[in-house]
Amino acid sequence: MRKLLLILMLLVFTGQMSFASDICRSSYDLTSGWERTLSRISGSNFIHKTILEHYLEKQISTYAQGDFDIKIDSFSTSDLKDGKFKSLNAIGENVFFDGVSAAKISLNSLCDFNQLEKTANSTYRFVSDFPAEVTLEFSAEDLNRITNTTDYKKTIKKINQNLMGILRIENVNFEINSGKLWYNFTVSTPFSPKKQQVHLGTGLNIINEDIKISTTDSSGKPTILSILNMTDALNYVNPLDFSVKILENNKIDADINEIFINNDRIVLKAFVNIRK
C-alpha cells in the first residue's frame, strides 16, 4: 500500500525485509561507556531525547493529522547529537493523510543501531537502510473513506463500463464484524426499476504478496452475485489493495506477511525497509 507507506515515512522523521539482520550494520562507533553512563546519570540524555521526540511529533503533525507518540532509545547525549540512536518506536492513532486513514499505525525499528544525518536543506536522511516492523489497523470508517477518493471512483466507473449495462454498481461501503470484511453493494440493472442490495462477507488472504478477497457468505439475487464474481469485482474494488495503485514509492521496500481481523479492525503486519 504505497500511499499508506508514505504515512509510514512521515512517522519516521517525515522523511521486513525477510532478512533484516543482513541489512543492519554490524559495527559502529559510539562514545565511551563512561560518557554514556554520565549522560544518563545527569539526565542530559533523557532531556535531549525527549526534546527530539517532541520535535519529530510536531513535524509529523504538519504533514498528517493524528495523535503521534515517538519514543527513542538513545545511547548517550553525544551520540544523539550525531544522529545515532539505538531504537525507535512510533505510534500514530487516527492518522489521516491525503484521503487515506488508519485507526492505528505502529512502527518498531529492527536494528540495534541507527543513524540520521542532516542534509543541506535541513531535512534528515538515513546513513544506512532502516528496516522496521509495521502494524496497521483499519476500521470500517477508514475503508469507507477510500471509496470517496477520485481514483476509487474511477475504478468503479471502469468496472461499470466493462459490465456494459448488464449491471451497474451504484455504491459500495464496508463493515467489519463477525471476523469478516463485508461488502455492501447497491446495484441497478436494466431489468428492474428498483436498486438492489447485495451483502457479501469475505475472507482475507495474502497470495504472492497481494491481498486477495474470497467470498464466504452472500445475500442477493444469484445472477447478480455470479456477475460480481465473474468480473472479480471484489478484488478490483478491494480497499486494502487499492491504495497500491495510488502512489508508487521508490524509497521503501515492503513485505506484507500477515493479515487478520481483530474485533472491528483489520490488522496488517509487514516488514518495511526505508533505503538510505
PDB file of C-alpha atoms in Angstrom:
ATOM      1  CA  MET A   1       0.000   0.000   0.000  1.00  0.00           C
ATOM      2  CA  ARG A   2       2.134   2.780  -1.281  1.00  0.00           C
ATOM      3  CA  LYS A   3       0.038   5.656  -0.027  1.00  0.00           C
ATOM      4  CA  LEU A   4      -0.144   4.202   3.451  1.00  0.00           C
ATOM      5  CA  LEU A   5       3.567   3.536   3.306  1.00  0.00           C
ATOM      6  CA  LEU A   6       4.051   7.232   2.687  1.00  0.00           C
ATOM      7  CA  ILE A   7       2.398   7.770   6.038  1.00  0.00           C
ATOM      8  CA  LEU A   8       4.973   5.408   7.488  1.00  0.00           C
ATOM      9  CA  MET A   9       7.734   7.574   6.089  1.00  0.00           C
ATOM     10  CA  LEU A  10       6.181  10.567   7.806  1.00  0.00           C
ATOM     11  CA  LEU A  11       6.227   8.600  11.041  1.00  0.00           C
ATOM     12  CA  VAL A  12       9.964   8.183  10.605  1.00  0.00           C
ATOM     13  CA  PHE A  13      11.239  11.753  10.629  1.00  0.00           C
ATOM     14  CA  THR A  14       8.956  12.998   7.872  1.00  0.00           C
ATOM     15  CA  GLY A  15      11.283  11.800   5.698  1.00  0.00           C
ATOM     16  CA  GLN A  16      10.965  -6.952   6.655  1.00  0.00           C
ATOM     17  CA  MET A  17      12.758  -7.259   4.853  1.00  0.00           C
ATOM     18  CA  SER A  18      12.727 -11.041   5.447  1.00  0.00           C
ATOM     19  CA  PHE A  19      16.413 -10.900   6.308  1.00  0.00           C
ATOM     20  CA  ALA A  20      16.643  -7.709   8.340  1.00  0.00           C
ATOM     21  CA  SER A  21      19.824  -8.935  10.026  1.00  0.00           C
ATOM     22  CA  ASP A  22      21.595  -8.712   6.657  1.00  0.00           C
ATOM     23  CA  ILE A  23      20.707  -5.019   6.460  1.00  0.00           C
ATOM     24  CA  CYS A  24      21.692  -3.964   9.971  1.00  0.00           C
ATOM     25  CA  ARG A  25      25.185  -2.573  10.442  1.00  0.00           C
ATOM     26  CA  SER A  26      27.448  -4.950  12.329  1.00  0.00           C
ATOM     27  CA  SER A  27      29.918  -2.366  13.666  1.00  0.00           C
ATOM     28  CA  TYR A  28      29.773   1.301  14.581  1.00  0.00           C
ATOM     29  CA  ASP A  29      31.485   3.959  16.700  1.00  0.00           C
ATOM     30  CA  LEU A  30      29.914   5.204  19.913  1.00  0.00           C
ATOM     31  CA  THR A  31      31.081   7.344  22.789  1.00  0.00           C
ATOM     32  CA  SER A  32      32.816   5.598  25.679  1.00  0.00           C
ATOM     33  CA  GLY A  33      30.859   3.648  28.264  1.00  0.00           C
ATOM     34  CA  TRP A  34      31.724   6.237  30.918  1.00  0.00           C
ATOM     35  CA  GLU A  35      30.350   9.114  28.833  1.00  0.00           C
ATOM     36  CA  ARG A  36      27.149   7.190  28.162  1.00  0.00           C
ATOM     37  CA  THR A  37      26.738   6.428  31.867  1.00  0.00           C
ATOM     38  CA  LEU A  38      27.390  10.055  32.807  1.00  0.00           C
ATOM     39  CA  SER A  39      24.850  11.398  30.325  1.00  0.00           C
ATOM     40  CA  ARG A  40      22.220   9.074  31.772  1.00  0.00           C
ATOM     41  CA  ILE A  41      23.026   9.832  35.393  1.00  0.00           C
ATOM     42  CA  SER A  42      22.996  13.597  34.783  1.00  0.00           C
ATOM     43  CA  GLY A  43      19.653  13.417  32.978  1.00  0.00           C
ATOM     44  CA  SER A  44      21.148  15.060  29.877  1.00  0.00           C
ATOM     45  CA  ASN A  45      20.375  12.067  27.676  1.00  0.00           C
ATOM     46  CA  PHE A  46      16.737  11.966  28.808  1.00  0.00           C
ATOM     47  CA  ILE A  47      16.280  15.699  28.220  1.00  0.00           C
ATOM     48  CA  HIS A  48      17.779  15.662  24.728  1.00  0.00           C
ATOM     49  CA  LYS A  49      15.900  12.586  23.532  1.00  0.00           C
ATOM     50  CA  THR A  50      12.613  13.998  24.902  1.00  0.00           C
ATOM     51  CA  ILE A  51      13.214  17.241  23.005  1.00  0.00           C
ATOM     52  CA  LEU A  52      13.899  15.290  19.810  1.00  0.00           C
ATOM     53  CA  GLU A  53      10.811  13.096  20.300  1.00  0.00           C
ATOM     54  CA  HIS A  54       8.566  16.123  20.730  1.00  0.00           C
ATOM     55  CA  TYR A  55      10.179  17.854  17.755  1.00  0.00           C
ATOM     56  CA  LEU A  56       9.517  14.858  15.494  1.00  0.00           C
ATOM     57  CA  GLU A  57       5.920  14.530  16.720  1.00  0.00           C
ATOM     58  CA  LYS A  58       5.386  18.205  15.924  1.00  0.00           C
ATOM     59  CA  GLN A  59       6.934  17.823  12.464  1.00  0.00           C
ATOM     60  CA  ILE A  60       4.686  14.872  11.627  1.00  0.00           C
ATOM     61  CA  SER A  61       1.640  16.895  12.648  1.00  0.00           C
ATOM     62  CA  THR A  62       2.432  19.438   9.925  1.00  0.00           C
ATOM     63  CA  TYR A  63       2.058  16.709   7.275  1.00  0.00           C
ATOM     64  CA  ALA A  64      -0.560  14.332   8.678  1.00  0.00           C
ATOM     65  CA  GLN A  65      -3.434  14.586  11.123  1.00  0.00           C
ATOM     66  CA  GLY A  66      -3.490  12.286  14.127  1.00  0.00           C
ATOM     67  CA  ASP A  67      -2.164  11.655  17.608  1.00  0.00           C
ATOM     68  CA  PHE A  68       1.525  10.715  17.436  1.00  0.00           C
ATOM     69  CA  ASP A  69       3.820   9.326  20.087  1.00  0.00           C
ATOM     70  CA  ILE A  70       7.501   8.663  19.321  1.00  0.00           C
ATOM     71  CA  LYS A  71       9.920   7.008  21.721  1.00  0.00           C
ATOM     72  CA  ILE A  72      13.658   6.885  21.088  1.00  0.00           C
ATOM     73  CA  ASP A  73      16.141   4.732  22.965  1.00  0.00           C
ATOM     74  CA  SER A  74      19.440   6.592  22.679  1.00  0.00           C
ATOM     75  CA  PHE A  75      22.978   5.632  23.647  1.00  0.00           C
ATOM     76  CA  SER A  76      24.103   8.983  25.017  1.00  0.00           C
ATOM     77  CA  THR A  77      23.719  12.725  24.537  1.00  0.00           C
ATOM     78  CA  SER A  78      26.825  12.926  22.340  1.00  0.00           C
ATOM     79  CA  ASP A  79      25.691  10.048  20.128  1.00  0.00           C
ATOM     80  CA  LEU A  80      22.223  11.543  19.816  1.00  0.00           C
ATOM     81  CA  LYS A  81      23.730  14.831  18.639  1.00  0.00           C
ATOM     82  CA  ASP A  82      25.492  12.820  15.924  1.00  0.00           C
ATOM     83  CA  GLY A  83      22.168  11.330  14.889  1.00  0.00           C
ATOM     84  CA  LYS A  84      22.943   7.909  16.421  1.00  0.00           C
ATOM     85  CA  PHE A  85      20.263   6.073  18.377  1.00  0.00           C
ATOM     86  CA  LYS A  86      19.532   2.515  19.460  1.00  0.00           C
ATOM     87  CA  SER A  87      15.888   2.123  18.520  1.00  0.00           C
ATOM     88  CA  LEU A  88      12.722   3.965  17.605  1.00  0.00           C
ATOM     89  CA  ASN A  89       9.104   3.112  18.377  1.00  0.00           C
ATOM     90  CA  ALA A  90       6.352   5.230  16.849  1.00  0.00           C
ATOM     91  CA  ILE A  91       2.586   5.069  17.254  1.00  0.00           C
ATOM     92  CA  GLY A  92       0.044   7.092  15.335  1.00  0.00           C
ATOM     93  CA  GLU A  93      -3.658   6.920  16.165  1.00  0.00           C
ATOM     94  CA  ASN A  94      -6.492   8.171  13.965  1.00  0.00           C
ATOM     95  CA  VAL A  95      -3.971   9.021  11.272  1.00  0.00           C
ATOM     96  CA  PHE A  96      -5.254  10.853   8.205  1.00  0.00           C
ATOM     97  CA  PHE A  97      -3.163  11.793   5.208  1.00  0.00           C
ATOM     98  CA  ASP A  98      -4.244  12.827   1.719  1.00  0.00           C
ATOM     99  CA  GLY A  99      -7.518  10.911   1.668  1.00  0.00           C
ATOM    100  CA  VAL A 100      -6.196   7.763   3.361  1.00  0.00           C
ATOM    101  CA  SER A 101      -6.591   6.952   7.027  1.00  0.00           C
ATOM    102  CA  ALA A 102      -5.677   4.285   9.557  1.00  0.00           C
ATOM    103  CA  ALA A 103      -7.061   3.820  13.058  1.00  0.00           C
ATOM    104  CA  LYS A 104      -3.570   2.976  14.279  1.00  0.00           C
ATOM    105  CA  ILE A 105      -0.056   2.655  12.891  1.00  0.00           C
ATOM    106  CA  SER A 106       2.766   1.158  14.958  1.00  0.00           C
ATOM    107  CA  LEU A 107       6.393   1.126  13.833  1.00  0.00           C
ATOM    108  CA  ASN A 108       9.296  -0.585  15.608  1.00  0.00           C
ATOM    109  CA  SER A 109      12.879  -0.436  14.358  1.00  0.00           C
ATOM    110  CA  LEU A 110      14.680  -3.765  13.956  1.00  0.00           C
ATOM    111  CA  CYS A 111      18.374  -2.837  14.158  1.00  0.00           C
ATOM    112  CA  ASP A 112      20.172  -2.056  17.417  1.00  0.00           C
ATOM    113  CA  PHE A 113      21.981   0.867  15.788  1.00  0.00           C
ATOM    114  CA  ASN A 114      20.502   3.576  13.557  1.00  0.00           C
ATOM    115  CA  GLN A 115      21.789   6.902  12.352  1.00  0.00           C
ATOM    116  CA  LEU A 116      20.456  10.017  10.682  1.00  0.00           C
ATOM    117  CA  GLU A 117      22.326  12.850   9.059  1.00  0.00           C
ATOM    118  CA  LYS A 118      21.160  16.359   8.301  1.00  0.00           C
ATOM    119  CA  THR A 119      21.081  17.401   4.660  1.00  0.00           C
ATOM    120  CA  ALA A 120      21.873  20.778   3.135  1.00  0.00           C
ATOM    121  CA  ASN A 121      18.180  21.725   3.079  1.00  0.00           C
ATOM    122  CA  SER A 122      17.761  20.898   6.799  1.00  0.00           C
ATOM    123  CA  THR A 123      15.943  17.608   6.274  1.00  0.00           C
ATOM    124  CA  TYR A 124      17.106  14.233   7.564  1.00  0.00           C
ATOM    125  CA  ARG A 125      18.104  11.066   5.766  1.00  0.00           C
ATOM    126  CA  PHE A 126      19.303   7.695   6.987  1.00  0.00           C
ATOM    127  CA  VAL A 127      23.009   6.952   6.817  1.00  0.00           C
ATOM    128  CA  SER A 128      22.155   3.296   6.177  1.00  0.00           C
ATOM    129  CA  ASP A 129      18.971   1.326   5.444  1.00  0.00           C
ATOM    130  CA  PHE A 130      16.286   1.478   8.141  1.00  0.00           C
ATOM    131  CA  PRO A 131      14.357  -1.800   8.491  1.00  0.00           C
ATOM    132  CA  ALA A 132      11.301  -1.787  10.721  1.00  0.00           C
ATOM    133  CA  GLU A 133       8.270  -3.854  11.652  1.00  0.00           C
ATOM    134  CA  VAL A 134       4.967  -2.139  10.997  1.00  0.00           C
ATOM    135  CA  THR A 135       1.434  -2.898  12.166  1.00  0.00           C
ATOM    136  CA  LEU A 136      -1.515  -1.149  10.510  1.00  0.00           C
ATOM    137  CA  GLU A 137      -5.039  -1.227  11.920  1.00  0.00           C
ATOM    138  CA  PHE A 138      -8.015  -0.216   9.776  1.00  0.00           C
ATOM    139  CA  SER A 139     -11.581   0.418  10.863  1.00  0.00           C
ATOM    140  CA  ALA A 140     -14.603   0.298   8.552  1.00  0.00           C
ATOM    141  CA  GLU A 141     -14.580   4.090   8.624  1.00  0.00           C
ATOM    142  CA  ASP A 142     -11.021   4.066   7.234  1.00  0.00           C
ATOM    143  CA  LEU A 143     -12.040   1.764   4.384  1.00  0.00           C
ATOM    144  CA  ASN A 144     -15.131   3.785   3.565  1.00  0.00           C
ATOM    145  CA  ARG A 145     -13.047   6.932   3.352  1.00  0.00           C
ATOM    146  CA  ILE A 146     -11.066   5.367   0.499  1.00  0.00           C
ATOM    147  CA  THR A 147     -14.286   4.958  -1.507  1.00  0.00           C
ATOM    148  CA  ASN A 148     -14.587   8.744  -1.633  1.00  0.00           C
ATOM    149  CA  THR A 149     -11.254   9.230  -3.413  1.00  0.00           C
ATOM    150  CA  THR A 150     -11.223  10.186  -7.068  1.00  0.00           C
ATOM    151  CA  ASP A 151      -9.153   7.147  -8.053  1.00  0.00           C
ATOM    152  CA  TYR A 152     -11.530   4.727  -6.348  1.00  0.00           C
ATOM    153  CA  LYS A 153     -14.499   6.277  -8.097  1.00  0.00           C
ATOM    154  CA  LYS A 154     -12.662   5.950 -11.416  1.00  0.00           C
ATOM    155  CA  THR A 155     -12.214   2.237 -10.722  1.00  0.00           C
ATOM    156  CA  ILE A 156     -15.952   1.823 -10.086  1.00  0.00           C
ATOM    157  CA  LYS A 157     -16.657   3.680 -13.322  1.00  0.00           C
ATOM    158  CA  LYS A 158     -14.302   1.398 -15.261  1.00  0.00           C
ATOM    159  CA  ILE A 159     -15.948  -1.742 -13.861  1.00  0.00           C
ATOM    160  CA  ASN A 160     -19.369  -0.378 -14.830  1.00  0.00           C
ATOM    161  CA  GLN A 161     -18.106   0.227 -18.374  1.00  0.00           C
ATOM    162  CA  ASN A 162     -16.867  -3.370 -18.559  1.00  0.00           C
ATOM    163  CA  LEU A 163     -20.270  -4.613 -17.388  1.00  0.00           C
ATOM    164  CA  MET A 164     -21.757  -2.913 -20.483  1.00  0.00           C
ATOM    165  CA  GLY A 165     -25.079  -2.083 -18.863  1.00  0.00           C
ATOM    166  CA  ILE A 166     -25.860  -5.610 -17.668  1.00  0.00           C
ATOM    167  CA  LEU A 167     -25.204  -4.451 -14.122  1.00  0.00           C
ATOM    168  CA  ARG A 168     -24.215  -1.136 -12.614  1.00  0.00           C
ATOM    169  CA  ILE A 169     -22.542  -0.627  -9.228  1.00  0.00           C
ATOM    170  CA  GLU A 170     -24.118   2.484  -7.753  1.00  0.00           C
ATOM    171  CA  ASN A 171     -22.380   2.447  -4.393  1.00  0.00           C
ATOM    172  CA  VAL A 172     -20.248   0.287  -2.116  1.00  0.00           C
ATOM    173  CA  ASN A 173     -19.446   0.551   1.572  1.00  0.00           C
ATOM    174  CA  PHE A 174     -17.822  -1.728   4.107  1.00  0.00           C
ATOM    175  CA  GLU A 175     -18.367  -3.244   7.533  1.00  0.00           C
ATOM    176  CA  ILE A 176     -16.046  -5.285   9.728  1.00  0.00           C
ATOM    177  CA  ASN A 177     -17.702  -7.766  12.072  1.00  0.00           C
ATOM    178  CA  SER A 178     -18.024 -11.475  12.840  1.00  0.00           C
ATOM    179  CA  GLY A 179     -14.439 -11.997  11.703  1.00  0.00           C
ATOM    180  CA  LYS A 180     -15.210 -10.863   8.152  1.00  0.00           C
ATOM    181  CA  LEU A 181     -14.929  -7.884   5.840  1.00  0.00           C
ATOM    182  CA  TRP A 182     -18.402  -7.181   4.466  1.00  0.00           C
ATOM    183  CA  TYR A 183     -19.057  -5.540   1.107  1.00  0.00           C
ATOM    184  CA  ASN A 184     -22.408  -3.769   0.850  1.00  0.00           C
ATOM    185  CA  PHE A 185     -23.179  -3.103  -2.816  1.00  0.00           C
ATOM    186  CA  THR A 186     -26.036  -1.029  -4.168  1.00  0.00           C
ATOM    187  CA  VAL A 187     -26.591  -2.118  -7.768  1.00  0.00           C
ATOM    188  CA  SER A 188     -29.030  -1.475 -10.561  1.00  0.00           C
ATOM    189  CA  THR A 189     -29.997  -3.467 -13.649  1.00  0.00           C
ATOM    190  CA  PRO A 190     -31.950  -2.583 -16.795  1.00  0.00           C
ATOM    191  CA  PHE A 191     -34.378  -5.361 -15.905  1.00  0.00           C
ATOM    192  CA  SER A 192     -35.610  -3.831 -12.660  1.00  0.00           C
ATOM    193  CA  PRO A 193     -36.703  -0.278 -11.776  1.00  0.00           C
ATOM    194  CA  LYS A 194     -35.524  -0.794  -8.195  1.00  0.00           C
ATOM    195  CA  LYS A 195     -31.972  -0.602  -6.944  1.00  0.00           C
ATOM    196  CA  GLN A 196     -30.924  -3.777  -5.184  1.00  0.00           C
ATOM    197  CA  GLN A 197     -28.718  -4.510  -2.198  1.00  0.00           C
ATOM    198  CA  VAL A 198     -26.015  -7.162  -2.192  1.00  0.00           C
ATOM    199  CA  HIS A 199     -24.326  -8.166   1.065  1.00  0.00           C
ATOM    200  CA  LEU A 200     -21.061 -10.135   0.770  1.00  0.00           C
ATOM    201  CA  GLY A 201     -18.989 -11.474   3.648  1.00  0.00           C
ATOM    202  CA  THR A 202     -15.371 -12.050   2.648  1.00  0.00           C
ATOM    203  CA  GLY A 203     -12.155 -13.567   3.912  1.00  0.00           C
ATOM    204  CA  LEU A 204      -8.699 -12.015   3.534  1.00  0.00           C
ATOM    205  CA  ASN A 205      -5.693 -13.843   2.120  1.00  0.00           C
ATOM    206  CA  ILE A 206      -2.163 -12.978   1.065  1.00  0.00           C
ATOM    207  CA  ILE A 207      -1.263 -14.502  -2.302  1.00  0.00           C
ATOM    208  CA  ASN A 208       2.073 -13.594  -3.914  1.00  0.00           C
ATOM    209  CA  GLU A 209       2.330 -10.596  -1.561  1.00  0.00           C
ATOM    210  CA  ASP A 210      -1.057  -9.275  -2.722  1.00  0.00           C
ATOM    211  CA  ILE A 211      -4.141  -9.089  -0.523  1.00  0.00           C
ATOM    212  CA  LYS A 212      -6.920 -11.146  -2.097  1.00  0.00           C
ATOM    213  CA  ILE A 213     -10.611 -11.318  -1.271  1.00  0.00           C
ATOM    214  CA  SER A 214     -12.633 -14.536  -1.182  1.00  0.00           C
ATOM    215  CA  THR A 215     -16.408 -14.732  -0.704  1.00  0.00           C
ATOM    216  CA  THR A 216     -17.585 -16.686   2.341  1.00  0.00           C
ATOM    217  CA  ASP A 217     -21.202 -15.500   2.795  1.00  0.00           C
ATOM    218  CA  SER A 218     -23.567 -13.704   0.476  1.00  0.00           C
ATOM    219  CA  SER A 219     -27.098 -12.425   0.074  1.00  0.00           C
ATOM    220  CA  GLY A 220     -28.731 -11.128  -3.089  1.00  0.00           C
ATOM    221  CA  LYS A 221     -30.018 -12.480  -6.370  1.00  0.00           C
ATOM    222  CA  PRO A 222     -27.884 -15.365  -7.710  1.00  0.00           C
ATOM    223  CA  THR A 223     -27.481 -13.693 -11.111  1.00  0.00           C
ATOM    224  CA  ILE A 224     -26.078 -10.516  -9.606  1.00  0.00           C
ATOM    225  CA  LEU A 225     -23.736 -12.473  -7.351  1.00  0.00           C
ATOM    226  CA  SER A 226     -22.422 -14.524 -10.249  1.00  0.00           C
ATOM    227  CA  ILE A 227     -21.742 -11.392 -12.329  1.00  0.00           C
ATOM    228  CA  LEU A 228     -19.791  -9.790  -9.487  1.00  0.00           C
ATOM    229  CA  ASN A 229     -17.737 -12.962  -9.034  1.00  0.00           C
ATOM    230  CA  MET A 230     -17.213 -13.413 -12.769  1.00  0.00           C
ATOM    231  CA  THR A 231     -15.792  -9.905 -13.152  1.00  0.00           C
ATOM    232  CA  ASP A 232     -13.692 -10.313  -9.975  1.00  0.00           C
ATOM    233  CA  ALA A 233     -15.264  -7.058  -8.801  1.00  0.00           C
ATOM    234  CA  LEU A 234     -14.443  -7.738  -5.146  1.00  0.00           C
ATOM    235  CA  ASN A 235     -10.708  -7.623  -5.800  1.00  0.00           C
ATOM    236  CA  TYR A 236     -10.913  -4.705  -8.221  1.00  0.00           C
ATOM    237  CA  VAL A 237     -12.529  -2.587  -5.515  1.00  0.00           C
ATOM    238  CA  ASN A 238     -10.600  -4.112  -2.625  1.00  0.00           C
ATOM    239  CA  PRO A 239     -10.000  -1.082  -0.363  1.00  0.00           C
ATOM    240  CA  LEU A 240      -6.885  -2.640   1.205  1.00  0.00           C
ATOM    241  CA  ASP A 241      -5.086  -3.440  -2.012  1.00  0.00           C
ATOM    242  CA  PHE A 242      -6.450  -0.424  -3.864  1.00  0.00           C
ATOM    243  CA  SER A 243      -4.052   2.084  -2.342  1.00  0.00           C
ATOM    244  CA  VAL A 244      -1.130   0.281  -4.010  1.00  0.00           C
ATOM    245  CA  LYS A 245      -2.342   1.785  -7.285  1.00  0.00           C
ATOM    246  CA  ILE A 246      -2.442   5.326  -5.957  1.00  0.00           C
ATOM    247  CA  LEU A 247       1.182   6.118  -5.202  1.00  0.00           C
ATOM    248  CA  GLU A 248       4.441   4.362  -6.022  1.00  0.00           C
ATOM    249  CA  ASN A 249       7.338   4.992  -3.687  1.00  0.00           C
ATOM    250  CA  ASN A 250      10.911   4.232  -4.677  1.00  0.00           C
ATOM    251  CA  LYS A 251      12.360   4.625  -1.183  1.00  0.00           C
ATOM    252  CA  ILE A 252      10.529   1.822   0.612  1.00  0.00           C
ATOM    253  CA  ASP A 253      10.560  -1.942   0.184  1.00  0.00           C
ATOM    254  CA  ALA A 254       7.657  -3.714   1.854  1.00  0.00           C
ATOM    255  CA  ASP A 255       6.833  -7.321   2.596  1.00  0.00           C
ATOM    256  CA  ILE A 256       3.314  -7.957   3.918  1.00  0.00           C
ATOM    257  CA  ASN A 257       3.399 -11.147   5.954  1.00  0.00           C
ATOM    258  CA  GLU A 258       0.146 -11.290   7.908  1.00  0.00           C
ATOM    259  CA  ILE A 259      -3.417 -10.011   7.744  1.00  0.00           C
ATOM    260  CA  PHE A 260      -6.308 -10.830  10.042  1.00  0.00           C
ATOM    261  CA  ILE A 261      -9.420  -9.359  11.649  1.00  0.00           C
ATOM    262  CA  ASN A 262      -9.442  -8.498  15.327  1.00  0.00           C
ATOM    263  CA  ASN A 263     -12.863  -7.429  16.604  1.00  0.00           C
ATOM    264  CA  ASP A 264     -13.857  -4.472  14.420  1.00  0.00           C
ATOM    265  CA  ARG A 265     -10.475  -3.841  12.828  1.00  0.00           C
ATOM    266  CA  ILE A 266      -8.396  -5.316  10.044  1.00  0.00           C
ATOM    267  CA  VAL A 267      -4.810  -5.785  11.202  1.00  0.00           C
ATOM    268  CA  LEU A 268      -1.998  -5.893   8.675  1.00  0.00           C
ATOM    269  CA  LYS A 269       1.600  -6.691   9.635  1.00  0.00           C
ATOM    270  CA  ALA A 270       4.579  -6.043   7.412  1.00  0.00           C
ATOM    271  CA  PHE A 271       8.316  -5.569   7.324  1.00  0.00           C
ATOM    272  CA  VAL A 272       9.496  -2.390   5.622  1.00  0.00           C
ATOM    273  CA  ASN A 273      12.922  -1.162   4.668  1.00  0.00           C
ATOM    274  CA  ILE A 274      13.414   2.545   4.131  1.00  0.00           C
ATOM    275  CA  ARG A 275      16.501   2.776   1.966  1.00  0.00           C
ATOM    276  CA  LYS A 276      19.215   5.322   2.679  1.00  0.00           C
TER     277      LYS A 276
END
